[in-house]
Short mmCIF file of N, CA, C and O in Angstrom, two decimals:
data_model
loop_
_atom_site.label_atom_id
_atom_site.label_comp_id
_atom_site.label_asym_id
_atom_site.label_seq_id
_atom_site.Cartn_x
_atom_site.Cartn_y
_atom_site.Cartn_z
N MET A 1 16.23 13.25 19.23
CA MET A 1 16.56 13.45 18.59
C MET A 1 15.72 14.08 17.57
O MET A 1 14.74 13.18 17.41
N ALA A 2 15.17 15.30 17.24
CA ALA A 2 14.21 15.81 16.03
C ALA A 2 14.75 14.90 14.63
O ALA A 2 15.59 14.77 14.50
N ASP A 3 13.35 15.12 13.88
CA ASP A 3 13.42 14.70 12.89
C ASP A 3 14.20 15.33 11.63
O ASP A 3 13.52 16.64 12.35
N ASP A 4 14.81 15.36 10.52
CA ASP A 4 15.80 15.94 10.35
C ASP A 4 14.36 16.20 8.51
O ASP A 4 14.11 16.25 8.14
N LYS A 5 13.64 17.41 8.61
CA LYS A 5 12.35 18.08 8.15
C LYS A 5 13.42 18.09 6.88
O LYS A 5 12.47 18.63 5.70
N SER A 6 14.91 18.48 6.27
CA SER A 6 15.08 19.04 4.52
C SER A 6 14.91 17.42 4.34
O SER A 6 14.87 17.29 2.79
N LYS A 7 15.12 16.15 4.73
CA LYS A 7 15.16 14.89 4.32
C LYS A 7 13.11 14.51 4.14
O LYS A 7 12.68 13.89 4.45
N ARG A 8 12.90 14.59 2.70
CA ARG A 8 11.68 14.50 2.54
C ARG A 8 11.36 13.14 1.99
O ARG A 8 10.66 13.21 0.61
N ASP A 9 11.57 11.63 2.09
CA ASP A 9 11.03 10.34 1.65
C ASP A 9 9.69 10.62 1.92
O ASP A 9 9.52 10.97 3.73
N PHE A 10 9.14 9.38 1.92
CA PHE A 10 7.93 9.16 2.60
C PHE A 10 8.01 7.71 3.64
O PHE A 10 6.48 7.61 3.03
N ARG A 11 8.60 7.02 3.79
CA ARG A 11 8.35 5.86 4.52
C ARG A 11 8.09 5.73 5.54
O ARG A 11 7.45 4.84 5.73
N ASP A 12 7.92 6.78 6.35
CA ASP A 12 6.71 6.11 7.49
C ASP A 12 5.68 7.16 7.45
O ASP A 12 4.87 7.40 8.75
N ARG A 13 5.17 7.27 6.14
CA ARG A 13 3.78 8.14 6.53
C ARG A 13 2.63 6.98 6.60
O ARG A 13 1.73 7.78 6.98
N ASP A 14 2.93 5.48 6.88
CA ASP A 14 1.55 4.95 7.72
C ASP A 14 1.71 4.95 8.78
O ASP A 14 0.71 4.11 9.28
N ARG A 15 2.59 5.53 9.45
CA ARG A 15 2.87 5.51 11.23
C ARG A 15 2.61 6.24 11.64
O ARG A 15 3.12 7.58 10.98
N VAL A 16 2.60 6.45 13.37
CA VAL A 16 2.60 7.64 13.47
C VAL A 16 3.51 7.91 14.58
O VAL A 16 2.92 7.22 15.50
N SER A 17 4.28 8.23 15.23
CA SER A 17 4.78 8.84 16.07
C SER A 17 4.26 9.61 17.21
O SER A 17 4.31 10.43 17.31
N ALA A 18 4.66 8.42 18.91
CA ALA A 18 3.94 9.15 19.72
C ALA A 18 5.25 9.71 20.60
O ALA A 18 4.55 10.69 21.35
N ASP A 19 6.24 9.59 19.96
CA ASP A 19 7.52 10.40 20.76
C ASP A 19 7.34 11.82 19.65
O ASP A 19 8.45 12.92 20.26
N GLU A 20 6.55 11.92 18.87
CA GLU A 20 6.93 12.88 18.27
C GLU A 20 5.55 14.03 18.28
O GLU A 20 4.52 13.85 17.90
N ASP A 21 6.26 15.02 18.84
CA ASP A 21 4.82 15.82 19.33
C ASP A 21 3.85 16.20 17.99
O ASP A 21 2.70 16.61 18.43
N TYR A 22 4.97 16.63 17.35
CA TYR A 22 3.67 17.66 16.10
C TYR A 22 3.07 16.55 15.35
O TYR A 22 1.82 16.59 15.01
N GLU A 23 3.38 15.20 15.01
CA GLU A 23 2.88 14.50 14.54
C GLU A 23 0.61 13.24 15.30
O GLU A 23 0.70 13.51 14.95
N VAL A 24 1.56 13.44 16.89
CA VAL A 24 0.45 13.11 17.58
C VAL A 24 -0.82 14.47 17.85
O VAL A 24 -2.08 14.09 17.76
N GLU A 25 -0.35 16.30 17.76
CA GLU A 25 -1.12 16.93 17.78
C GLU A 25 -2.14 17.23 16.54
O GLU A 25 -2.89 17.14 15.96
N TYR A 26 -0.72 16.86 14.95
CA TYR A 26 -1.51 17.04 13.52
C TYR A 26 -2.66 15.72 13.77
O TYR A 26 -3.65 15.93 13.54
N PHE A 27 -2.49 14.34 14.11
CA PHE A 27 -3.61 13.64 14.02
C PHE A 27 -4.82 13.45 15.23
O PHE A 27 -5.49 13.70 14.59
N ALA A 28 -4.16 14.28 16.26
CA ALA A 28 -5.20 14.32 17.32
C ALA A 28 -6.22 15.75 16.02
O ALA A 28 -7.64 15.03 16.49
N SER A 29 -5.87 16.60 15.52
CA SER A 29 -6.60 17.51 15.31
C SER A 29 -7.48 17.20 14.13
O SER A 29 -8.88 17.59 13.48
N LYS A 30 -6.59 16.02 13.33
CA LYS A 30 -7.43 15.35 12.27
C LYS A 30 -8.54 14.58 12.44
O LYS A 30 -9.43 14.66 11.97
N THR A 31 -8.13 14.00 13.36
CA THR A 31 -9.50 13.01 13.66
C THR A 31 -10.25 13.33 14.71
O THR A 31 -11.22 12.80 15.19
N GLY A 32 -10.43 15.02 15.50
CA GLY A 32 -11.16 15.12 16.61
C GLY A 32 -11.04 15.03 17.69
O GLY A 32 -12.08 14.82 18.31
N ILE A 33 -10.00 13.83 17.97
CA ILE A 33 -9.14 13.08 19.48
C ILE A 33 -8.81 14.46 20.21
O ILE A 33 -8.02 15.17 19.76
N THR A 34 -8.23 14.05 21.59
CA THR A 34 -6.95 14.15 22.12
C THR A 34 -5.48 13.82 21.85
O THR A 34 -6.02 12.72 21.81
N PRO A 35 -4.56 14.60 22.21
CA PRO A 35 -3.49 14.13 22.17
C PRO A 35 -3.43 12.89 22.65
O PRO A 35 -2.57 11.85 22.57
N GLN A 36 -3.38 12.92 24.08
CA GLN A 36 -3.74 12.39 25.10
C GLN A 36 -4.53 11.16 24.77
O GLN A 36 -3.93 9.66 24.84
N GLN A 37 -5.47 10.56 23.93
CA GLN A 37 -6.62 9.46 23.43
C GLN A 37 -5.64 9.22 22.46
O GLN A 37 -5.56 7.98 21.98
N VAL A 38 -4.80 9.89 21.64
CA VAL A 38 -3.50 9.15 20.67
C VAL A 38 -2.84 8.56 20.84
O VAL A 38 -2.59 7.54 20.29
N ARG A 39 -2.35 9.11 22.04
CA ARG A 39 -1.23 8.38 22.63
C ARG A 39 -1.92 6.83 23.40
O ARG A 39 -0.83 5.62 23.03
N GLU A 40 -2.95 7.18 24.04
CA GLU A 40 -3.55 5.44 24.37
C GLU A 40 -3.35 5.20 22.90
O GLU A 40 -3.57 3.86 23.40
N LEU A 41 -4.58 5.58 21.95
CA LEU A 41 -4.40 4.58 21.13
C LEU A 41 -3.37 3.64 20.44
O LEU A 41 -3.18 2.73 20.30
N ILE A 42 -2.43 4.81 20.51
CA ILE A 42 -1.28 3.94 20.10
C ILE A 42 -0.38 3.07 20.70
O ILE A 42 0.27 1.86 20.15
N ALA A 43 -0.15 2.92 22.11
CA ALA A 43 -0.09 1.99 23.29
C ALA A 43 -0.98 1.19 23.16
O ALA A 43 -0.75 -0.22 23.14
N ARG A 44 -2.37 1.54 22.72
CA ARG A 44 -3.26 0.07 22.40
C ARG A 44 -3.26 -0.72 21.49
O ARG A 44 -3.43 -2.15 21.59
N HIS A 45 -2.85 -0.05 20.44
CA HIS A 45 -3.19 -0.78 18.80
C HIS A 45 -1.92 -0.71 18.07
O HIS A 45 -2.02 -1.03 17.16
N GLY A 46 -1.22 -0.29 18.46
CA GLY A 46 0.05 0.05 17.91
C GLY A 46 0.08 1.60 17.02
O GLY A 46 -0.61 2.44 17.33
N ASN A 47 1.33 1.77 16.25
CA ASN A 47 1.03 2.95 15.38
C ASN A 47 1.17 2.61 13.74
O ASN A 47 0.55 4.09 13.02
N SER A 48 0.33 2.09 13.46
CA SER A 48 -0.67 1.85 11.60
C SER A 48 -1.26 3.20 12.21
O SER A 48 -1.96 3.37 12.43
N ARG A 49 -1.63 4.45 10.74
CA ARG A 49 -2.15 4.98 11.19
C ARG A 49 -3.44 4.58 10.44
O ARG A 49 -4.69 5.59 11.12
N GLU A 50 -3.55 3.77 9.97
CA GLU A 50 -4.97 2.95 9.21
C GLU A 50 -5.79 2.69 10.55
O GLU A 50 -6.91 2.80 10.70
N THR A 51 -5.40 1.97 11.59
CA THR A 51 -5.83 1.16 12.86
C THR A 51 -6.09 2.71 13.47
O THR A 51 -7.13 2.28 14.20
N LEU A 52 -5.08 2.89 13.59
CA LEU A 52 -4.91 4.53 14.38
C LEU A 52 -6.53 5.36 13.74
O LEU A 52 -7.34 6.28 14.78
N GLU A 53 -6.84 5.50 12.63
CA GLU A 53 -7.76 6.49 11.98
C GLU A 53 -9.37 5.58 12.48
O GLU A 53 -10.21 6.48 12.38
N ARG A 54 -9.38 4.20 12.58
CA ARG A 54 -9.99 3.57 12.53
C ARG A 54 -10.88 3.28 14.09
O ARG A 54 -11.87 3.37 13.98
N GLU A 55 -10.01 3.33 14.52
CA GLU A 55 -10.12 3.49 16.05
C GLU A 55 -10.35 4.72 16.67
O GLU A 55 -11.32 4.78 17.90
N ALA A 56 -9.81 5.84 16.17
CA ALA A 56 -10.55 7.36 16.41
C ALA A 56 -11.95 7.48 16.65
O ALA A 56 -12.33 7.86 16.79
N LEU A 57 -12.25 6.98 15.23
CA LEU A 57 -13.27 6.86 14.45
C LEU A 57 -14.41 6.77 15.31
O LEU A 57 -15.46 6.79 16.02
N ALA A 58 -14.00 5.57 16.15
CA ALA A 58 -15.11 4.34 16.85
C ALA A 58 -14.79 5.21 17.99
O ALA A 58 -15.61 5.36 18.71
N LEU A 59 -13.47 5.68 18.37
CA LEU A 59 -13.80 6.94 20.16
C LEU A 59 -14.70 7.79 19.67
O LEU A 59 -15.21 7.89 20.57
N ARG A 60 -14.21 8.38 18.75
CA ARG A 60 -15.56 9.41 18.56
C ARG A 60 -17.24 9.16 18.82
O ARG A 60 -17.76 9.99 18.91
N GLY A 61 -17.54 8.35 18.40
CA GLY A 61 -18.56 7.56 17.62
C GLY A 61 -19.31 7.27 19.31
O GLY A 61 -20.25 7.35 19.38
N ARG A 62 -18.49 6.54 20.26
CA ARG A 62 -18.90 6.29 21.56
C ARG A 62 -19.17 7.60 22.39
O ARG A 62 -19.76 7.72 23.88
N ALA A 63 -18.59 8.84 21.90
CA ALA A 63 -18.35 10.09 22.61
C ALA A 63 -20.23 10.89 23.19
O ALA A 63 -20.63 10.80 21.75
#
């Protein structure tokens, strides 16, 4: 079931949902990695935005 975009609270702003394509796409474009890499990072490190940003930066540094 898709998120109800009319409900505008910010309870999960610190998480990235691998189930929501728009969240994965946004995070990928923001960090300069592919959506597949985002999903792999979520599987490996969980969905904390702070952790994912740190790991994405490290991943880009290796490339």
